[in-house]
Coordinates of C-alpha atoms in Angstrom, one line a residue:
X1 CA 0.0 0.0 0.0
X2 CA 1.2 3.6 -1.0
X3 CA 1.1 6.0 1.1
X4 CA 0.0 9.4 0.7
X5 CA 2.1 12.4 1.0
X6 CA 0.7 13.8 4.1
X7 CA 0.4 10.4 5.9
X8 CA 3.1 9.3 8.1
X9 CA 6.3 7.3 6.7
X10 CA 5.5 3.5 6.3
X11 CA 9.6 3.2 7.5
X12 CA 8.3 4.4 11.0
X13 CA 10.5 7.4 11.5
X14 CA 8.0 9.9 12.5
X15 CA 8.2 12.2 9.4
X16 CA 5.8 12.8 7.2
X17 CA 6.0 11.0 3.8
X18 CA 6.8 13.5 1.6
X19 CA 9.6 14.6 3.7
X20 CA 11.1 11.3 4.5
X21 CA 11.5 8.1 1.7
X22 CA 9.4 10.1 -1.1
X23 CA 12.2 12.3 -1.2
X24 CA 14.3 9.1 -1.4
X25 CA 12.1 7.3 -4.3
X26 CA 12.2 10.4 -6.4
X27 CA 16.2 11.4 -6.3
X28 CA 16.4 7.7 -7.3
X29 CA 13.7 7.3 -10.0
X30 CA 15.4 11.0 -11.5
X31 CA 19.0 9.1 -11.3
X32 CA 17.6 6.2 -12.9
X33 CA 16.1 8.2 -15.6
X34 CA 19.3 10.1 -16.1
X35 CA 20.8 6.2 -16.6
X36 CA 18.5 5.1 -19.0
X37 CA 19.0 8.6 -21.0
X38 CA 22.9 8.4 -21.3
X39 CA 23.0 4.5 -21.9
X40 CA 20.6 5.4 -24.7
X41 CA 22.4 8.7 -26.2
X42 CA 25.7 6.2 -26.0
X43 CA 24.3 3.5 -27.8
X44 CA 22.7 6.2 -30.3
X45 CA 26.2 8.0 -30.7
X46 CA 27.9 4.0 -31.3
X47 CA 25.3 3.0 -34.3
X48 CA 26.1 6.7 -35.5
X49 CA 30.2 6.1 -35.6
X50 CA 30.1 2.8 -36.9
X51 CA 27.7 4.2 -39.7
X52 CA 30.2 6.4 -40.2
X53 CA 33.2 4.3 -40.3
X54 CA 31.7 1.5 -42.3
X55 CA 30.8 4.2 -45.1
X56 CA 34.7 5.2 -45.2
X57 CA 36.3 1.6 -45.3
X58 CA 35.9 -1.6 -48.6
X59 CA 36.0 -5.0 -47.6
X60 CA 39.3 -5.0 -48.6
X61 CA 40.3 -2.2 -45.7
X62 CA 37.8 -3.9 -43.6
X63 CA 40.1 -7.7 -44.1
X64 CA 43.2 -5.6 -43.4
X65 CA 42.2 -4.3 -40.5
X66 CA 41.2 -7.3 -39.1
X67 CA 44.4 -9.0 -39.9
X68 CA 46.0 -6.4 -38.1
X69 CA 43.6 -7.0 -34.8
X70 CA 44.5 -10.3 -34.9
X71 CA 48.4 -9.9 -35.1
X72 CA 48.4 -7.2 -32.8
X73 CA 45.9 -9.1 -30.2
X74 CA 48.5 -12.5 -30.3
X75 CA 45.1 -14.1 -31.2
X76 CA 44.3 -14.4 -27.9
X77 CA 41.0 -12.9 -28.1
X78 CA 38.0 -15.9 -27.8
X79 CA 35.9 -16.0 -31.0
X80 CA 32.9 -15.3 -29.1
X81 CA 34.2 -12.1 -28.1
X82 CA 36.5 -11.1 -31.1
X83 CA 33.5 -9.7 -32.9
X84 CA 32.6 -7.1 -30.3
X85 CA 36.2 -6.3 -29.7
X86 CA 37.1 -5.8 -33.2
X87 CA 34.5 -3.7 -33.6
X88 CA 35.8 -1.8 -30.7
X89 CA 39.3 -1.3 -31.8
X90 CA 37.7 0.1 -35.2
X91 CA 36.1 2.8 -33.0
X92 CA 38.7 3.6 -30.8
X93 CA 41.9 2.3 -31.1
X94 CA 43.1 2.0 -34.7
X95 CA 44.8 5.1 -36.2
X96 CA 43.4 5.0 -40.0
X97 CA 45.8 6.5 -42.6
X98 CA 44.8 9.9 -41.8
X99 CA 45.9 9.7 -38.5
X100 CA 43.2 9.7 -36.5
X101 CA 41.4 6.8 -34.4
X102 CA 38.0 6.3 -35.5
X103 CA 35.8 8.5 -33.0
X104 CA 38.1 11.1 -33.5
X105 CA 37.8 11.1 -37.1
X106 CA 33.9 10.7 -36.8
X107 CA 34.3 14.3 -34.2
X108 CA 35.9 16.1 -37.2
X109 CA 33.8 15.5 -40.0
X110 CA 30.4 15.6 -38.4
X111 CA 30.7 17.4 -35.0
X112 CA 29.2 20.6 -36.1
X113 CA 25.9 19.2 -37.3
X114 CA 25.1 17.2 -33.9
X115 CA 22.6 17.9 -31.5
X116 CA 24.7 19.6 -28.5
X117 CA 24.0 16.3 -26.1
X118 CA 25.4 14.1 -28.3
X119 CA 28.2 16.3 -29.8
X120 CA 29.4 17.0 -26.3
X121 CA 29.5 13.0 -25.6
X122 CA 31.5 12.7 -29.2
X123 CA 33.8 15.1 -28.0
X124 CA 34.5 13.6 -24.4
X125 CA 35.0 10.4 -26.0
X126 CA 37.7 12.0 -28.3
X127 CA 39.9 12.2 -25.1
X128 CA 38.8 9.2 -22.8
X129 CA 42.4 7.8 -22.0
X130 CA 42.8 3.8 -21.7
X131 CA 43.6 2.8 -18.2
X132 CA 44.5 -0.5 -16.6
X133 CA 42.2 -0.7 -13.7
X134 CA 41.1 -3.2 -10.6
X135 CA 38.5 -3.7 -8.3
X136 CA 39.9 -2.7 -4.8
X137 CA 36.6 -2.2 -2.8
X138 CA 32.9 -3.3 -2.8
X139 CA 29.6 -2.2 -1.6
X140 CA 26.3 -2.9 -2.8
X141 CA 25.8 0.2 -4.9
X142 CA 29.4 0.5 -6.1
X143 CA 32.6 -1.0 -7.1
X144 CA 36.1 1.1 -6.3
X145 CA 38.2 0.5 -9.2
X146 CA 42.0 1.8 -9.0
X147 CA 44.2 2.5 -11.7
X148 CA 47.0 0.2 -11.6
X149 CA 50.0 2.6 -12.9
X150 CA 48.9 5.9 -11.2
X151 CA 46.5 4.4 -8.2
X152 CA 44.1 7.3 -8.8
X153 CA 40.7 5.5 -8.1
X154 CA 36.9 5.8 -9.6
X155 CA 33.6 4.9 -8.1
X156 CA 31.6 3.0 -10.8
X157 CA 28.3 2.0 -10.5
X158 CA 27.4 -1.4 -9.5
X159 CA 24.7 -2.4 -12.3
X160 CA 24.5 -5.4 -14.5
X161 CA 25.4 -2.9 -17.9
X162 CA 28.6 -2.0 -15.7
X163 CA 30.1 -4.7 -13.7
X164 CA 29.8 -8.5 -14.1
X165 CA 28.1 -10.0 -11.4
X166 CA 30.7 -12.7 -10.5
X167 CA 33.9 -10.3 -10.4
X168 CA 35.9 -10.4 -7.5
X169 CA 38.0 -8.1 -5.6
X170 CA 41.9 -7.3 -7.5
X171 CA 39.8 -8.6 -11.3
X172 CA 40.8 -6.2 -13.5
X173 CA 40.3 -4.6 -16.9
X174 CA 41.4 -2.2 -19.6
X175 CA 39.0 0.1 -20.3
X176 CA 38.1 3.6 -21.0
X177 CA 36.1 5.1 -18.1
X178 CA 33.2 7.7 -18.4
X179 CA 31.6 10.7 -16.0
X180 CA 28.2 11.0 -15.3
X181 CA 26.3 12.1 -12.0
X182 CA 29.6 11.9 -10.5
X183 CA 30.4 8.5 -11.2
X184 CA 31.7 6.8 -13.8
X185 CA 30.6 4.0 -16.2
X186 CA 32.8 1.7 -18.0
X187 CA 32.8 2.7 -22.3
X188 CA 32.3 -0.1 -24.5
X189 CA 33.7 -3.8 -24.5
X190 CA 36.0 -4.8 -21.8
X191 CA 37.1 -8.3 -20.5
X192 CA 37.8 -8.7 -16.8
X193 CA 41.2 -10.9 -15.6
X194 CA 42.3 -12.7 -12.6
X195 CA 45.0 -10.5 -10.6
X196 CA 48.0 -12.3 -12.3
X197 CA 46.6 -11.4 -15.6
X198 CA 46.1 -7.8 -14.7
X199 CA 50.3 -8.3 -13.8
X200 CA 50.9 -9.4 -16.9
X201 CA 49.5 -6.3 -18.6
X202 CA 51.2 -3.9 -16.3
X203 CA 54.5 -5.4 -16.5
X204 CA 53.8 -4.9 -20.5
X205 CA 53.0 -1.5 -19.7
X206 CA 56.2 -1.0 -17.9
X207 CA 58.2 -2.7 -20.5
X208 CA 56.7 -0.2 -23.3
X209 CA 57.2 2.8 -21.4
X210 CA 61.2 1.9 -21.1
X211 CA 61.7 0.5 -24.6
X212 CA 59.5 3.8 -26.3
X213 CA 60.0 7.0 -24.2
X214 CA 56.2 7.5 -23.9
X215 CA 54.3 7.8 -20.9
X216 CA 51.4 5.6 -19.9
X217 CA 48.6 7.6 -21.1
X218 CA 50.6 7.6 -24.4
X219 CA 51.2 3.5 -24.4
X220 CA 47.6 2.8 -23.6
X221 CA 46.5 4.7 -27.0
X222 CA 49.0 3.6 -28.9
X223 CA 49.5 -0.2 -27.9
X224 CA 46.2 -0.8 -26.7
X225 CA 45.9 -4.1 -28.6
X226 CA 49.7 -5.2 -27.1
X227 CA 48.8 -4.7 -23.3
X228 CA 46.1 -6.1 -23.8
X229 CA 47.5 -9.4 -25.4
X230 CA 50.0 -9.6 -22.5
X231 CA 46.5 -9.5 -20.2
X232 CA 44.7 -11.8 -22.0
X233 CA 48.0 -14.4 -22.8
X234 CA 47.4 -18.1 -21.0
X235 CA 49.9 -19.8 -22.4
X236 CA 53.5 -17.8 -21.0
X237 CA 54.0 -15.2 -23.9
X238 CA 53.1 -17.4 -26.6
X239 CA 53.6 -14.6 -29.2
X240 CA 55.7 -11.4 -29.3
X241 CA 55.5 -9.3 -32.1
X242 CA 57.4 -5.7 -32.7
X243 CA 55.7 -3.1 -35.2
X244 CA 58.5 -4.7 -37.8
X245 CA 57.4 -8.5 -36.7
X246 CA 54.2 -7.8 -37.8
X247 CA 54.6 -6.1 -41.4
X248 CA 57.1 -9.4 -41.9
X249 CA 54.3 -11.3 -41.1
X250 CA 52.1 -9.5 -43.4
X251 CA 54.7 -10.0 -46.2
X252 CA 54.6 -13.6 -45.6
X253 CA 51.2 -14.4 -45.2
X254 CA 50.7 -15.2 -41.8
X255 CA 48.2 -13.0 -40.8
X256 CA 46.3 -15.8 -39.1
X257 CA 48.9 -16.7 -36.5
X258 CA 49.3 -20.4 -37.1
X259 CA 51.0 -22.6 -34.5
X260 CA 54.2 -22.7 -36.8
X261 CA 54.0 -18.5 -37.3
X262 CA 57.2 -17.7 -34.7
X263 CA 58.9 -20.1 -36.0
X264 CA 58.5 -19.3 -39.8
X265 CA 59.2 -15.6 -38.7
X266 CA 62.5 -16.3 -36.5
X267 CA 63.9 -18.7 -39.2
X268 CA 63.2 -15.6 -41.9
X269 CA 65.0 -13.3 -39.7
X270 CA 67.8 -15.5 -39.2
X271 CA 68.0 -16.1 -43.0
X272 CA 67.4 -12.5 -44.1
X273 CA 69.6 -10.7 -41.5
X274 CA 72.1 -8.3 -43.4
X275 CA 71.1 -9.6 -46.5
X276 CA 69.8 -7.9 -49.9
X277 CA 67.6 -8.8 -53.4
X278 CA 67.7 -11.9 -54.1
X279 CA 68.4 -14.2 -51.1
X280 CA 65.6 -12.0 -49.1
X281 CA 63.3 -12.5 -52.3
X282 CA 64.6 -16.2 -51.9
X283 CA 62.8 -16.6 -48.5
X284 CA 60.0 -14.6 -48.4
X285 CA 58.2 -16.1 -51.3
X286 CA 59.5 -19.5 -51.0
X287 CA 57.6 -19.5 -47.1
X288 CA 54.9 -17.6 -48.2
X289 CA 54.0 -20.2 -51.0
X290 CA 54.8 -22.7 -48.2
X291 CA 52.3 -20.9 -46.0
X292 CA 49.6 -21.0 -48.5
X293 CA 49.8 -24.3 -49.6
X294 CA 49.6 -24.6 -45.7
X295 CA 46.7 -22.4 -45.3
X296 CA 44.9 -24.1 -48.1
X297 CA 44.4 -27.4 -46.5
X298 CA 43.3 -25.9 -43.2
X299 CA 47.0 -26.7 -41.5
X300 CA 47.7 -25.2 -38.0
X301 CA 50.5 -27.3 -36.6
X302 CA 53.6 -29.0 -38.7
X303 CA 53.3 -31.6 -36.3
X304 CA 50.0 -32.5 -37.2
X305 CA 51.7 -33.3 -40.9
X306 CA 52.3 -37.3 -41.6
X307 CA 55.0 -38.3 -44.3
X308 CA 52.3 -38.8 -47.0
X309 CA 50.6 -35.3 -45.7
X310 CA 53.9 -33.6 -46.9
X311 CA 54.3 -35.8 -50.0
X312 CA 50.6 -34.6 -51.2
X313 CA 51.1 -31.2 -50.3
X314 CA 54.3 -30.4 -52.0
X315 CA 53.9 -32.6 -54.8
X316 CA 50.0 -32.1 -55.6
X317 CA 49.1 -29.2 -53.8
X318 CA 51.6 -26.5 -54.2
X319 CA 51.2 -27.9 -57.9
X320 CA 47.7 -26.9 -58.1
X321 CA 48.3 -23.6 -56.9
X322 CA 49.4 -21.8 -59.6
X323 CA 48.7 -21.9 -63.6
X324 CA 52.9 -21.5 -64.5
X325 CA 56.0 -21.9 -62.4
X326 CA 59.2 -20.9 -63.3
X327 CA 62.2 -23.3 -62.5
X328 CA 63.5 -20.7 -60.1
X329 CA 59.8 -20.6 -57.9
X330 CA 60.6 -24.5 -57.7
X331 CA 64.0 -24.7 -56.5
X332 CA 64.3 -21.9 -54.1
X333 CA 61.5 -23.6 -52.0
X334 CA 63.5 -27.1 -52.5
X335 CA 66.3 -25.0 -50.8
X336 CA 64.0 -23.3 -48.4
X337 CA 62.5 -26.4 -47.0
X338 CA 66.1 -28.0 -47.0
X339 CA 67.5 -25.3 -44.8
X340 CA 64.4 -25.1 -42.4
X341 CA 64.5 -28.7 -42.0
X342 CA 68.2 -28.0 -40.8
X343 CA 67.5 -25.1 -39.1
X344 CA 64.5 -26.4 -36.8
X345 CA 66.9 -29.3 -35.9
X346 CA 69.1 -27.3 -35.2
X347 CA 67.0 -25.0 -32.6
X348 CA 65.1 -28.4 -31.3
X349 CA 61.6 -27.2 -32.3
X350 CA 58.5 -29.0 -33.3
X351 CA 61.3 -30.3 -36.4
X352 CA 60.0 -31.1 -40.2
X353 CA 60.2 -34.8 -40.9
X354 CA 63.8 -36.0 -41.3
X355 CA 62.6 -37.9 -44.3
X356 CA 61.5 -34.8 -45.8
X357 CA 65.3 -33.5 -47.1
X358 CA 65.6 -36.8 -48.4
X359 CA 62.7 -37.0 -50.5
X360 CA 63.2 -33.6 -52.0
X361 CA 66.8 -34.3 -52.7
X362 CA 65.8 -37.7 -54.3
X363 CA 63.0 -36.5 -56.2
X364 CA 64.2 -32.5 -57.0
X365 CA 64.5 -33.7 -61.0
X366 CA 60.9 -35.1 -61.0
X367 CA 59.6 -31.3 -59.1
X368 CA 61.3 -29.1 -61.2
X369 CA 61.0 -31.5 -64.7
X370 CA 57.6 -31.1 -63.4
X371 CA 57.6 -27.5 -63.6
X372 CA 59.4 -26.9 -67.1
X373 CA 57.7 -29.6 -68.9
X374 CA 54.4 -27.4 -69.6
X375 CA 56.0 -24.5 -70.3
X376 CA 58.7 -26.5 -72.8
X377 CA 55.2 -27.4 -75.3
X378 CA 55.9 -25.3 -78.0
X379 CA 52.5 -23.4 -78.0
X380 CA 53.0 -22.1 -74.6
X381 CA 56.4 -21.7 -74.9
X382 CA 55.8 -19.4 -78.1
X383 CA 53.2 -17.5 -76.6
X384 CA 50.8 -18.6 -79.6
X385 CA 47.6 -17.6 -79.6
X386 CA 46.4 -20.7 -78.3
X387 CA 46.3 -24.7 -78.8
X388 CA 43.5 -24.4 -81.0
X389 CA 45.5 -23.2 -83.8
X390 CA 48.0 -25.1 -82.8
X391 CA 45.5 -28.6 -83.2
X392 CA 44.2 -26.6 -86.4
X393 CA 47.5 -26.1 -87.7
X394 CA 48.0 -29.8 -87.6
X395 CA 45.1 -30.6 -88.9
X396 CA 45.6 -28.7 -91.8
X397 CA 48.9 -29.7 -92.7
X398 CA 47.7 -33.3 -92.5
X399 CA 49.4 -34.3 -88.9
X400 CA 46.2 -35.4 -87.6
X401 CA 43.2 -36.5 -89.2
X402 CA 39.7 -34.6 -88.4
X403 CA 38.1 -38.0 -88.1
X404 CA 40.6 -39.1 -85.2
X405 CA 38.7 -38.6 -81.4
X406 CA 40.8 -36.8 -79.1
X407 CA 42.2 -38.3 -75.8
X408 CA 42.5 -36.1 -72.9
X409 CA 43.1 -36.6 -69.2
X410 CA 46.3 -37.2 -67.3
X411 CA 49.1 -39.4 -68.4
X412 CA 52.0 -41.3 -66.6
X413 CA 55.8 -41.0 -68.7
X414 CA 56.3 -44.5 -68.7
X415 CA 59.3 -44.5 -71.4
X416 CA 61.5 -42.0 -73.4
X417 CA 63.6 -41.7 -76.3
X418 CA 65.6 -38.8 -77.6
X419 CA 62.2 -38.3 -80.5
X420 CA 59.2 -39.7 -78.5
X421 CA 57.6 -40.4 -75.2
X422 CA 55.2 -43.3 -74.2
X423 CA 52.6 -42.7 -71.4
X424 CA 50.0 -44.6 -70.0
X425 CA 46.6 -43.2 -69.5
X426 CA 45.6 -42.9 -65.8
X427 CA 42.1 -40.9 -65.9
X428 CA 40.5 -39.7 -69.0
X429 CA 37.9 -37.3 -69.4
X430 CA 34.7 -38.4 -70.7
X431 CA 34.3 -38.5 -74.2
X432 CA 37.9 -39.3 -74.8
X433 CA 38.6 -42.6 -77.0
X434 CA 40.6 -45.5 -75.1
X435 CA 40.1 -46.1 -71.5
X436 CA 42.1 -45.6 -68.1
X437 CA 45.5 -48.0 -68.2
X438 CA 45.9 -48.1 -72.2
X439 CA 49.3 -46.6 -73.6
X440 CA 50.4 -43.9 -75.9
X441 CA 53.6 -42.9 -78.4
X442 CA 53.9 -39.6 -78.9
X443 CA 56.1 -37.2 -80.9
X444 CA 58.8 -35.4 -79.3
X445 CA 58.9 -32.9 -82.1
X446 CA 56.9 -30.0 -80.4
X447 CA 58.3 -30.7 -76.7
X448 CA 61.9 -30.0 -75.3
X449 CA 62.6 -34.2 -74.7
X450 CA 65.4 -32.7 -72.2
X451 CA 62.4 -32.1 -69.5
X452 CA 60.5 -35.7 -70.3
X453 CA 62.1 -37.8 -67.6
X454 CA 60.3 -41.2 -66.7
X455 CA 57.5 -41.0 -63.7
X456 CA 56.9 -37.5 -65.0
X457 CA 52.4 -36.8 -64.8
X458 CA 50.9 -34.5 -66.9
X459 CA 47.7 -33.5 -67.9
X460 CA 47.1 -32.9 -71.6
X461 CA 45.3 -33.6 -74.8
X462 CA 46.5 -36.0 -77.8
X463 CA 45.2 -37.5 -81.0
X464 CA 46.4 -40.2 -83.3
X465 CA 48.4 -38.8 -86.2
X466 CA 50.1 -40.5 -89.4
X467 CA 52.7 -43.5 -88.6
X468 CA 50.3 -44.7 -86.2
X469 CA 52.1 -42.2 -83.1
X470 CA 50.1 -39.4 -81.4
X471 CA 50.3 -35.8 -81.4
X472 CA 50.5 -33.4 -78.2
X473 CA 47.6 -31.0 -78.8
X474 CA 47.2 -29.7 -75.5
X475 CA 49.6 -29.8 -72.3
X476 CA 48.2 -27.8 -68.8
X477 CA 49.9 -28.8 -66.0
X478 CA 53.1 -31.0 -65.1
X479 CA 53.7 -33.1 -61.9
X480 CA 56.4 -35.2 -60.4
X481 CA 55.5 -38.7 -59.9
X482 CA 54.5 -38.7 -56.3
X483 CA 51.6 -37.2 -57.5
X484 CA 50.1 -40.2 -58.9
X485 CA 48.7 -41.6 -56.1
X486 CA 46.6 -38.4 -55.2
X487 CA 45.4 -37.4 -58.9
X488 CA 44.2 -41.3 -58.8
X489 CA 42.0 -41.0 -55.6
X490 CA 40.2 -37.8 -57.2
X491 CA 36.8 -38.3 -58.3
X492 CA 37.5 -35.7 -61.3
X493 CA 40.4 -35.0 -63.3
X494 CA 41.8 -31.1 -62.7
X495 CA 42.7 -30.1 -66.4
X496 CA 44.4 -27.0 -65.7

């Protein structure tokens, strides 16, 4: 039952209503009004920045920027949480090329034509600083939060959008922190840490401050992402990366932070140090095609790489990657391979196979035979305008006859000559004469026989010409031998 304003106080002190808990009731219904109000202007001003900032950046700015969250972050981030912070770090801790951080960009192209509320917001937010904070004290009403690095502390609310309701005394966060009513609300995401974690960030802060020059305020806007890694980080340090770590990493395609991404890096470093053109050229590609091929077939770990993983993968795989090679591209990442096999025996990390120097040295011919063999076909060699004119132009001049069905599909070397090749058919496309297992002769005359080595796969097109020996129409793509056994267990045939 309510009570009216003249009655006595239901609490039993004597006063009068109106003079005792309405007063009470009101102040808090007006401070929970004023609540509701700003949590609804922030959430209004957020939807207005990220309009704003999606309208600036492409998909291809938009992947970028997220490569470079996750670098910077050591991937420590959970999934379920890396959407909310990413979109976070858009907003207010990545500098964009013009220099400014997103709100602060947002502040300067539309601050004018704001309502003053929420332009006055915008501009606070423009100079929130980053702090590394923990819970020191607890009430039912508020939490006392102290800044780790200067002690200065905050009373902050104790209400579900504010504070977690299982955080305990020393948890702490990095956040930015917000007045209003003389208190002040967390801004945006935050994750809150045991106290060892929260060590872990300030010895990072400690570390930047020494190694940069820059004072904390300055750190916590420019390394954000870093301090908090070091917070986050479970697993003792697991990554490290300087400003000049990550654009290496960006060069060589690790922006995803696989297991093997240090060690990639630190044998790149090692290679490259004090070295110029082409040995650095050398290394970079030969691991970033290594990396891709990697990438490709969803490979986190080297260790999770059997012998016949790494035959498929260099052999079939990194073959299928591109449309031409160049003898070079092929033997550099022989070499590369050889010398991180080495070099991660060496260093006693999670090592290569030791079979896998072996089997590139026995089978290097086969990989870069491999490579030259398409390129060798006269056609594609020549740059003609295609293999059409080149069937046509044996067509014409009586080569092949235009009553002869093609055969085409992959083919097995089986035998060579210095003027002719035989192969065996392994898989034929449909509509092709002759079946899986029979054998061909073919000319030499419009191939260099010097790259036709026995084993050698390819996959082509051929048709029976005079003297009862086929001609090579068509030739897309070369493979050593080890291949076999992975273009058999397809359920298609990749003409390339």
């Amino acid at each position: 039952m309510v009570a009216n304003r003249n009655q006595p106080c239901p609490c039993g002190s004597g006063k009068k209503y109106k003079k005792c808990c309405m007063e009470k009731t009101s102040i808090i219904d007006l401070h929970k009004r004023s609540e509701e109000k700003f949590y609804d202007q922030k959430d209004t001003l957020v939807k207005m920045i990220t309009d704003f900032i999606g309208g600036k950046i492409d998909a291809h700015v938009h992947e970028r920027l997220l490569h470079i969250f996750t670098m910077r972050s050591g991937n420590n981030i959970d999934e379920d949480a890396k959407s909310m912070m990413f979109h976070f770090f858009t907003l207010f801790m990545h500098r964009f090329d013009n220099g400014l951080r997103g709100v602060e960009w947002f502040y300067k192209d539309k601050g004018s034509k704001l309502n003053s509320n929420i332009r006055a917001m915008a501009k606070e937010w423009t100079s929130l600083p980053f702090r590394l904070v923990h819970a020191v004290e607890k009430t039912d009403e508020i939490y006392i939060f102290e800044d780790v690095i200067t002690k200065n502390t905050f009373q902050v609310p104790n209400i579900r959008e504010n504070i977690p309701e299982n955080l305990e005394i020393f948890d702490g966060t990095i956040g930015l922190l917000e007045l209003h009513n003389n208190k002040y609300y967390f801004n945006g995401v935050r994750v809150y840490m045991a106290p060892k974690h929260v060590d872990q960030a300030k010895g990072k802060i400690e570390s930047l401050m020494n190694k940069t020059g820059l004072s904390y305020e300055e750190v916590m806007i420019d390394y954000t992402l870093e301090v908090l890694a070091a917070m986050l980080n479970k697993d003792g340090n697991r990554f490290k990366f300087t400003d000049k770590d990550v654009s290496i990493l960006e060069e060589l395609g690790l922006e995803h932070l696989p297991d093997y991404a240090m060690d990639f890096l630190s044998f790149y470093k090692e290679k490259t140090v004090g070295k110029k053109g082409n040995t650095v050229r050398k290394y970079r590609e030969s691991l970033h095609d290594l990396n891709e091929v990697l990438k490709r077939n969803h490979y986190q770990c080297l260790a999770d790489i059997d012998e016949e993983g790494w035959r498929k993968l260099l052999s079939k795989e990194y073959f299928d990657m591109y449309e031409t090679m160049t003898k070079t591209q092929i033997t550099d990442l022989i070499s590369t391979i050889k010398a991180m096999s080495q070099w991660m025996k060496k260093n006693k990390k999670a090592t290569l196979l030791e079979e896998l120097t072996a089997f590139l040295k026995q089978e290097e011919s086969q990989f870069i035979n491999g490579v030259q063999l398409p390129y060798s076909f006269s056609p594609n060699r020549t740059g003609n305008v295609g293999v059409t004119f080149h069937e046509m132009a044996k067509l014409i001049t009586g080569q092949i006859s235009a009553y002869e069905e093609a055969v085409e599909g992959v083919f097995e070397i089986i035998s060579c000559n210095k003027k002719s090749f035989r192969v065996l058919g392994i898989r034929l496309t449909d509509g092709s004469v002759g079946k899986p297992g029979e054998e061909y002769t073919i000319t030499g005359a419009d191939i260099q026989m010097d790259y036709v080595e026995d084993g050698l796969i390819f996959s082509g097109k051929i048709a029976k010409g005079r003297r009862n020996i086929w001609e090579l129409l068509e030739i897309n793509k070369g493979y050593p031998r080890t291949a076999k056994e992975f273009l058999q267990e397809e359920d298609y045939v990749r003409m390339l």
